[in-house]
PDB file of C-alpha atoms in Angstrom:
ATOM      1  CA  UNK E   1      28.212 -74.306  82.518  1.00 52.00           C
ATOM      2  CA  UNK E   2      29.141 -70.655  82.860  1.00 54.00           C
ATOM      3  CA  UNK E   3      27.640 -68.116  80.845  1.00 56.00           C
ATOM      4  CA  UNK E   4      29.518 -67.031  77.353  1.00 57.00           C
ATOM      5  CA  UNK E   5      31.302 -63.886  77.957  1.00 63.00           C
ATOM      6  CA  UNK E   6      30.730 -61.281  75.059  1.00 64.00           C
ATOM      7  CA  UNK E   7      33.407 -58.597  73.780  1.00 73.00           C
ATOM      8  CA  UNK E   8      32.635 -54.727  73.913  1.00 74.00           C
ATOM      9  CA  UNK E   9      32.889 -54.628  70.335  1.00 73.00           C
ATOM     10  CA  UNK E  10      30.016 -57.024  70.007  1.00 71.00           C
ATOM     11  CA  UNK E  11      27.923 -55.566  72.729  1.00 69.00           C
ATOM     12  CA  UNK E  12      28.223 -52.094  71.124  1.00 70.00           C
ATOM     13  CA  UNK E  13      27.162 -54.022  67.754  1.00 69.00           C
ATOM     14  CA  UNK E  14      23.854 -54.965  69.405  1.00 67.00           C
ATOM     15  CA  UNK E  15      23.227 -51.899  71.245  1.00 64.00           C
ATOM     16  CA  UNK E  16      23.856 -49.771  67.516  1.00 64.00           C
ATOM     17  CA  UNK E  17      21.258 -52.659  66.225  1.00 61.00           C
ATOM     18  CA  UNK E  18      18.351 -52.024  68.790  1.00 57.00           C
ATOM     19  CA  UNK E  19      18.495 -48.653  68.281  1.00 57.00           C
ATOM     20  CA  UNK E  20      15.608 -47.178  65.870  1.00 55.00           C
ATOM     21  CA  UNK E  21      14.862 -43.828  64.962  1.00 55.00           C
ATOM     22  CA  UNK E  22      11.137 -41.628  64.607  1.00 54.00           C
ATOM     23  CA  UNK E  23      11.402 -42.604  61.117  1.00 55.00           C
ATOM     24  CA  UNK E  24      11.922 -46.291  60.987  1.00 52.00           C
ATOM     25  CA  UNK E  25       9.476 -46.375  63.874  1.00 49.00           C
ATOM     26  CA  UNK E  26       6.969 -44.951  61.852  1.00 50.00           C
ATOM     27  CA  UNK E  27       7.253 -47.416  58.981  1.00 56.00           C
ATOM     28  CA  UNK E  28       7.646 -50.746  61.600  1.00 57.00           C
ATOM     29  CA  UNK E  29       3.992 -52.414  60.704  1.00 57.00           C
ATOM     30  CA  UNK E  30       3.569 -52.161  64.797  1.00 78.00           C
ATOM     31  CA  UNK E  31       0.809 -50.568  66.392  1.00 84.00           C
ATOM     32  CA  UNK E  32       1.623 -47.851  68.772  1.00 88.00           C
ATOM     33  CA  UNK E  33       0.498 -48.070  72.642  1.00 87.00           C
ATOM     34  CA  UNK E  34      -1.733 -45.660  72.034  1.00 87.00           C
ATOM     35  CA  UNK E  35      -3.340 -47.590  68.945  1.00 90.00           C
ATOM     36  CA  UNK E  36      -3.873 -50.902  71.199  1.00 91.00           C
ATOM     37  CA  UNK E  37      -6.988 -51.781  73.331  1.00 91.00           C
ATOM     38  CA  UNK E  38      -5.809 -53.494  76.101  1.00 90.00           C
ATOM     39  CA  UNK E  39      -8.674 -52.695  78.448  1.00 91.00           C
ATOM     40  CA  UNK E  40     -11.154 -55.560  79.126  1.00 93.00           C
ATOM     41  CA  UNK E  41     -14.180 -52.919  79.638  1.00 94.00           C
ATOM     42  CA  UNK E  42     -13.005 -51.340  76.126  1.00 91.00           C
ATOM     43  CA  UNK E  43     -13.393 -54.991  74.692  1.00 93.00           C
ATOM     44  CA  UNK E  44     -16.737 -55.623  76.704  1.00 94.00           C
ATOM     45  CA  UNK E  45     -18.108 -52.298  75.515  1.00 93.00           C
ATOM     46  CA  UNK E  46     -17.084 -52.883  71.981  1.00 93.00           C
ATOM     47  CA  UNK E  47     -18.524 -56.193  71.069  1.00 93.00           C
ATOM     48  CA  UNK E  48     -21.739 -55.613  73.175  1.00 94.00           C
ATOM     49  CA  UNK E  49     -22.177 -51.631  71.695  1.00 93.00           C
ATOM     50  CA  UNK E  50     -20.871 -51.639  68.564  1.00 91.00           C
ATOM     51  CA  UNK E  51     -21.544 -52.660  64.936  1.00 93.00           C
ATOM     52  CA  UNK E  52     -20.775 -55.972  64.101  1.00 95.00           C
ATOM     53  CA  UNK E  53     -19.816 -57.452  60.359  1.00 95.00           C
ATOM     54  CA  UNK E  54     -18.627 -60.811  59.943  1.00 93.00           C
ATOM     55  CA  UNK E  55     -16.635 -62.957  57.314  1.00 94.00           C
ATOM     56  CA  UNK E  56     -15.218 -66.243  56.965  1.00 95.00           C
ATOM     57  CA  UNK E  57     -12.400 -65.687  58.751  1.00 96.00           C
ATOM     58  CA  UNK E  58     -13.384 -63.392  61.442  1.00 96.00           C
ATOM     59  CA  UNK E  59     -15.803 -60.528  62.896  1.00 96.00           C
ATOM     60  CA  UNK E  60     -15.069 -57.228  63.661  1.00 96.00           C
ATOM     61  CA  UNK E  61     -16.853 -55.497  66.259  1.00 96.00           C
ATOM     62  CA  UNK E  62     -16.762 -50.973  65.718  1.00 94.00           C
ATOM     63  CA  UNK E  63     -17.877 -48.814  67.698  1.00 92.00           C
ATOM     64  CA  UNK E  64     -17.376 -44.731  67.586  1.00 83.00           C
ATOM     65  CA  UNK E  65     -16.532 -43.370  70.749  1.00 74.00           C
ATOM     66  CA  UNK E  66     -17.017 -39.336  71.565  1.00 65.00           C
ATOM     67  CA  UNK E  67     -14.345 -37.400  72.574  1.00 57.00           C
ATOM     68  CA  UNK E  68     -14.746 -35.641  75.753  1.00 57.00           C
ATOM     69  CA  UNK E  69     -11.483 -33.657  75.746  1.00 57.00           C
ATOM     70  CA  UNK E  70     -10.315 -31.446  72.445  1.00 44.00           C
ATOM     71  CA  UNK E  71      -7.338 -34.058  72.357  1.00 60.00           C
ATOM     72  CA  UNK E  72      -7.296 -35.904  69.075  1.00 70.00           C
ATOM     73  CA  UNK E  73      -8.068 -39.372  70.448  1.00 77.00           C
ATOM     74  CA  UNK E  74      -6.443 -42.229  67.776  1.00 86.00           C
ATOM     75  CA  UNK E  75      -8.128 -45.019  66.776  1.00 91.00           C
ATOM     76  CA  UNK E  76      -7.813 -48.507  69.296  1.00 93.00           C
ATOM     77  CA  UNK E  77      -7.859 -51.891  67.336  1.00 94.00           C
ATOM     78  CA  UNK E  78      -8.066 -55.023  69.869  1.00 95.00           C
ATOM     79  CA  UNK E  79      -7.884 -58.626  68.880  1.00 95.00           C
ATOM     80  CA  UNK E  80      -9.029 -61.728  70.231  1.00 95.00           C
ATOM     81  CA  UNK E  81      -8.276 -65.080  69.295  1.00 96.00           C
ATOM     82  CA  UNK E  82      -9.386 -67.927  70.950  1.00 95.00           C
ATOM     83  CA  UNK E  83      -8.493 -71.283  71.815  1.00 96.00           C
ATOM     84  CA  UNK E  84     -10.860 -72.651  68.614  1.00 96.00           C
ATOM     85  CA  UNK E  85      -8.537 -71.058  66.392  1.00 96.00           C
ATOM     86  CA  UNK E  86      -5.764 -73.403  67.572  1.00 96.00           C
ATOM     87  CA  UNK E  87      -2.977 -74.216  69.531  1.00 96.00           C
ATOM     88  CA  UNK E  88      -0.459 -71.592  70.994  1.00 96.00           C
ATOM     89  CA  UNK E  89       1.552 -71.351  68.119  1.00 96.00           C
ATOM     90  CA  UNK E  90      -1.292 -70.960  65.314  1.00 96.00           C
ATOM     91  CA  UNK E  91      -2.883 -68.362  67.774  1.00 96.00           C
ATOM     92  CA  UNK E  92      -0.069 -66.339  67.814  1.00 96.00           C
ATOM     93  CA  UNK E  93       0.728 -66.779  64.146  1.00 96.00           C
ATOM     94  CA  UNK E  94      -2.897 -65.404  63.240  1.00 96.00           C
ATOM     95  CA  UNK E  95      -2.348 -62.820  65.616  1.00 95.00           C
ATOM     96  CA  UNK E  96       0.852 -61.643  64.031  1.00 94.00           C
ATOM     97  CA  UNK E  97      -1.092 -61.593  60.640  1.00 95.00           C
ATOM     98  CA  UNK E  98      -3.770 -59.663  62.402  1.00 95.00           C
ATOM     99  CA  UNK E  99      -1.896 -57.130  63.925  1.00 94.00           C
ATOM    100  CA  UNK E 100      -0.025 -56.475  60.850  1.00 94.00           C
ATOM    101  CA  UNK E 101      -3.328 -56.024  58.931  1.00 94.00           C
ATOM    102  CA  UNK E 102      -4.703 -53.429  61.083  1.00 92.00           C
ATOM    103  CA  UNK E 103      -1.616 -51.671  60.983  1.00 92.00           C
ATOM    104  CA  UNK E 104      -1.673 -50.945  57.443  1.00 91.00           C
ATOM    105  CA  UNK E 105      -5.297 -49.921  57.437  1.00 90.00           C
ATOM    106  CA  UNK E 106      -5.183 -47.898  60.750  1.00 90.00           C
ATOM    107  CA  UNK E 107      -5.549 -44.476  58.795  1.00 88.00           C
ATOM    108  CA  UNK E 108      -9.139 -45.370  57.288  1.00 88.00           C
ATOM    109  CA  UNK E 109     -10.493 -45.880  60.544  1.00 89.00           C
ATOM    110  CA  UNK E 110     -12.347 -43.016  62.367  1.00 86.00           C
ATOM    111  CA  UNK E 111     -10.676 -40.868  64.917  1.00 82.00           C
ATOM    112  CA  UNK E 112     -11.044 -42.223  67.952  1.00 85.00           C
ATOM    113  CA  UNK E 113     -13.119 -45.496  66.728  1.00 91.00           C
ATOM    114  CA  UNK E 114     -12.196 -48.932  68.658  1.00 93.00           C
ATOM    115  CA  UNK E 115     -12.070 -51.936  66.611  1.00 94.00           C
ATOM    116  CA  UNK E 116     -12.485 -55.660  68.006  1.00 95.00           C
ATOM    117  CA  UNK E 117     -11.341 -57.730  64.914  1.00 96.00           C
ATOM    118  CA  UNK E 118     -12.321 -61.713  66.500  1.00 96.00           C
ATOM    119  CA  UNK E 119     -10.864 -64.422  65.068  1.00 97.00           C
ATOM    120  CA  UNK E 120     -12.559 -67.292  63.817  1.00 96.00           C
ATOM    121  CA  UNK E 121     -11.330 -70.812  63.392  1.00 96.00           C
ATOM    122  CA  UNK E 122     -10.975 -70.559  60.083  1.00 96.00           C
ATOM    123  CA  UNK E 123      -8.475 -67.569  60.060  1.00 96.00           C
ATOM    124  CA  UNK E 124      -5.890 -71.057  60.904  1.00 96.00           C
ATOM    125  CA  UNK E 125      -5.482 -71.724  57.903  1.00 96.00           C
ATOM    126  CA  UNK E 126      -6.419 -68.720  55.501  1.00 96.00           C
ATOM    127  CA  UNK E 127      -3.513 -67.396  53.384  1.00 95.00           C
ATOM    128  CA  UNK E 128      -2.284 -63.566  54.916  1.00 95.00           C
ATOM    129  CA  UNK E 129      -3.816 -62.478  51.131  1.00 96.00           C
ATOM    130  CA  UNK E 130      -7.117 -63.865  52.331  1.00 96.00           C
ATOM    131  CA  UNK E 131      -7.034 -62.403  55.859  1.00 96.00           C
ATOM    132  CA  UNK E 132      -6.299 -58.672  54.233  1.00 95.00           C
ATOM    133  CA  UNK E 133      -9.330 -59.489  52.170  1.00 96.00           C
ATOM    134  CA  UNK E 134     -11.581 -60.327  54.748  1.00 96.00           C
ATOM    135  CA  UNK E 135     -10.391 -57.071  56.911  1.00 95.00           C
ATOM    136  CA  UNK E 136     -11.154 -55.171  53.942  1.00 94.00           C
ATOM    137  CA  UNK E 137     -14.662 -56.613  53.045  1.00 95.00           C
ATOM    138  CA  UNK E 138     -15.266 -56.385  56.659  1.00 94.00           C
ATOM    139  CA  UNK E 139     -14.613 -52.728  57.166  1.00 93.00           C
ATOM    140  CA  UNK E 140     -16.203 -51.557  54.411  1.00 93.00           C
ATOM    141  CA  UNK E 141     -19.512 -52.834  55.653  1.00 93.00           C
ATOM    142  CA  UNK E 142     -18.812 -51.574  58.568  1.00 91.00           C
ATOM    143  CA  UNK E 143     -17.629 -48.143  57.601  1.00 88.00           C
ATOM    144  CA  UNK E 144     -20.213 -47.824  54.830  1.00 86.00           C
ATOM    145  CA  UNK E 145     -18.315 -47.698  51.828  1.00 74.00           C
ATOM    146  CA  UNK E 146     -18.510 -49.653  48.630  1.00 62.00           C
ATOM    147  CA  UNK E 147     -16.973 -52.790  47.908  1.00 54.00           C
ATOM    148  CA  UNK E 148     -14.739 -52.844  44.753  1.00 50.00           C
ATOM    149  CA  UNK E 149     -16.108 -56.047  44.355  1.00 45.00           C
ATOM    150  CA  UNK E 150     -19.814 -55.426  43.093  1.00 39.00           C
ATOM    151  CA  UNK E 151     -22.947 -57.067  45.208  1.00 40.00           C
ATOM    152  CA  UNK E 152     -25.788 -59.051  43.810  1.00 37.00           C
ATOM    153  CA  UNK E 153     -28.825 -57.217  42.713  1.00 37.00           C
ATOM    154  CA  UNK E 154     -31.405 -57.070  45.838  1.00 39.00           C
ATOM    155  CA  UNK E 155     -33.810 -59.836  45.831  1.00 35.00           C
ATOM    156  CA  UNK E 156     -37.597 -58.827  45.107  1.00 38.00           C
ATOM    157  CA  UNK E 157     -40.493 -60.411  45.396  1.00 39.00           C
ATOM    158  CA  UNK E 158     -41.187 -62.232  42.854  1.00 39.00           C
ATOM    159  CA  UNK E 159     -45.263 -61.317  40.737  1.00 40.00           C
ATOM    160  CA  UNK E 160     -46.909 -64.573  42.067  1.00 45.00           C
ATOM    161  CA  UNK E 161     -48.836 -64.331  37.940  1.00 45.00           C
ATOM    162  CA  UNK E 162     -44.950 -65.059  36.931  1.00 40.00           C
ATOM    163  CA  UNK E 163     -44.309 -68.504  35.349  1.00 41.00           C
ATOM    164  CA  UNK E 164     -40.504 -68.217  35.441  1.00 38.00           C
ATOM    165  CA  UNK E 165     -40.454 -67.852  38.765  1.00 36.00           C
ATOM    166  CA  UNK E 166     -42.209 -70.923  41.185  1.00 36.00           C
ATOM    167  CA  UNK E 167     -44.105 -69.856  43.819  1.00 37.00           C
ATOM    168  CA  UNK E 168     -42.582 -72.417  46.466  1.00 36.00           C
ATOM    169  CA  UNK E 169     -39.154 -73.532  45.465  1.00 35.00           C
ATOM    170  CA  UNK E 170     -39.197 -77.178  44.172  1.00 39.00           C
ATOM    171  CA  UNK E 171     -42.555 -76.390  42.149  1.00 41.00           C
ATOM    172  CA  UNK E 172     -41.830 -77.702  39.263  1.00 44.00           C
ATOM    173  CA  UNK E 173     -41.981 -74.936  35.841  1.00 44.00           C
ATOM    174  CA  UNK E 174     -43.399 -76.160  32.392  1.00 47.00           C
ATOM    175  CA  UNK E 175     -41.706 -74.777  30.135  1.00 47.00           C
ATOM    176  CA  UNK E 176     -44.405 -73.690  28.173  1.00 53.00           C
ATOM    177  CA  UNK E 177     -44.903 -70.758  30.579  1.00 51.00           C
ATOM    178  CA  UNK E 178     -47.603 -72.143  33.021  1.00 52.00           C
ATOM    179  CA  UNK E 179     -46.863 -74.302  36.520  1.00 47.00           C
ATOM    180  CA  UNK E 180     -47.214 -78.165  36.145  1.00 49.00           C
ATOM    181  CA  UNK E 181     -49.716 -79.190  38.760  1.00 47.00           C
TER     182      UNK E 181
END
């Protein structure tokens, strides 16, 4: 079966379609070249060198790189998702949701930082709302900011005189203030 032929009219159409200018590029959630780690010895370096913090749904690997020329050097963000994740088409999917993530919070990161955000199987089936949380928590641990969610107080230990607390969880506590023997 022979190709379908298509008018001028209709090529020109598509041709006036692909084009983009600076200013929708800019606003495309697509990271530039230059914003994509590609290299397997940046990857390598990253997860093995870098500081790690971890979610549910994945674990991002950060490390800060020095800048040998006086070039501004932007930020890298890499991404792996594995075959535990899922088939082709979830992979991809959670990579799309990714990619789109780290796009939007680009900016925060630290000139020429490289990111490894790894994928966990449980990214599958997380909402996009829950991946952006995750990226967010994430980050913020690793870029040492608060939360706007706030932590638990930090455990203490415990006076070993104190009845309300048992010295060996499963001790049983009278509730008359001393431990039941």
């Amino acid at each position: 079966m022979p190709a379908a032929r298509s008018s001028r009219r209709a090529a020109a159409r598509a041709a006036r379609a692909c084009r983009s200018d600076p200013a929708d590029r800019a606003a495309r959630p697509v990271l530039t070249r230059a914003q994509r780690l590609t290299s397997s010895r940046g990857f390598s370096r990253t997860v093995r060198h870098g500081r790690r913090a971890g979610s549910r749904t994945m674990v991002l690997h950060l490390v800060a790189v020095a800048d040998q020329d006086d070039q501004a050097v932007p930020a890298q963000v890499g991404f792996v998702v594995s075959k535990a994740v899922g088939g082709a088409v979830v992979r991809n999917q959670v990579k799309r949701r990714l990619r789109h993530l780290a796009r939007e919070r680009h900016a925060s990161l630290p000139g020429s930082a490289v990111l490894v955000v790894r994928a966990l199987p449980a990214a599958a089936t997380a909402s996009y709302a829950e991946l952006g949380a995750d990226l967010d928590r994430a980050l913020d641990r690793l870029l040492g900011r608060s939360s706007t969610v706030s932590s638990p107080a930090p455990l203490t230990a415990a006076d070993p005189g104190d009845p309300a607390v048992p010295a060996v969880l499963g001790d049983p506590v009278d509730p008359a203030g001393g431990r039941s023997a």
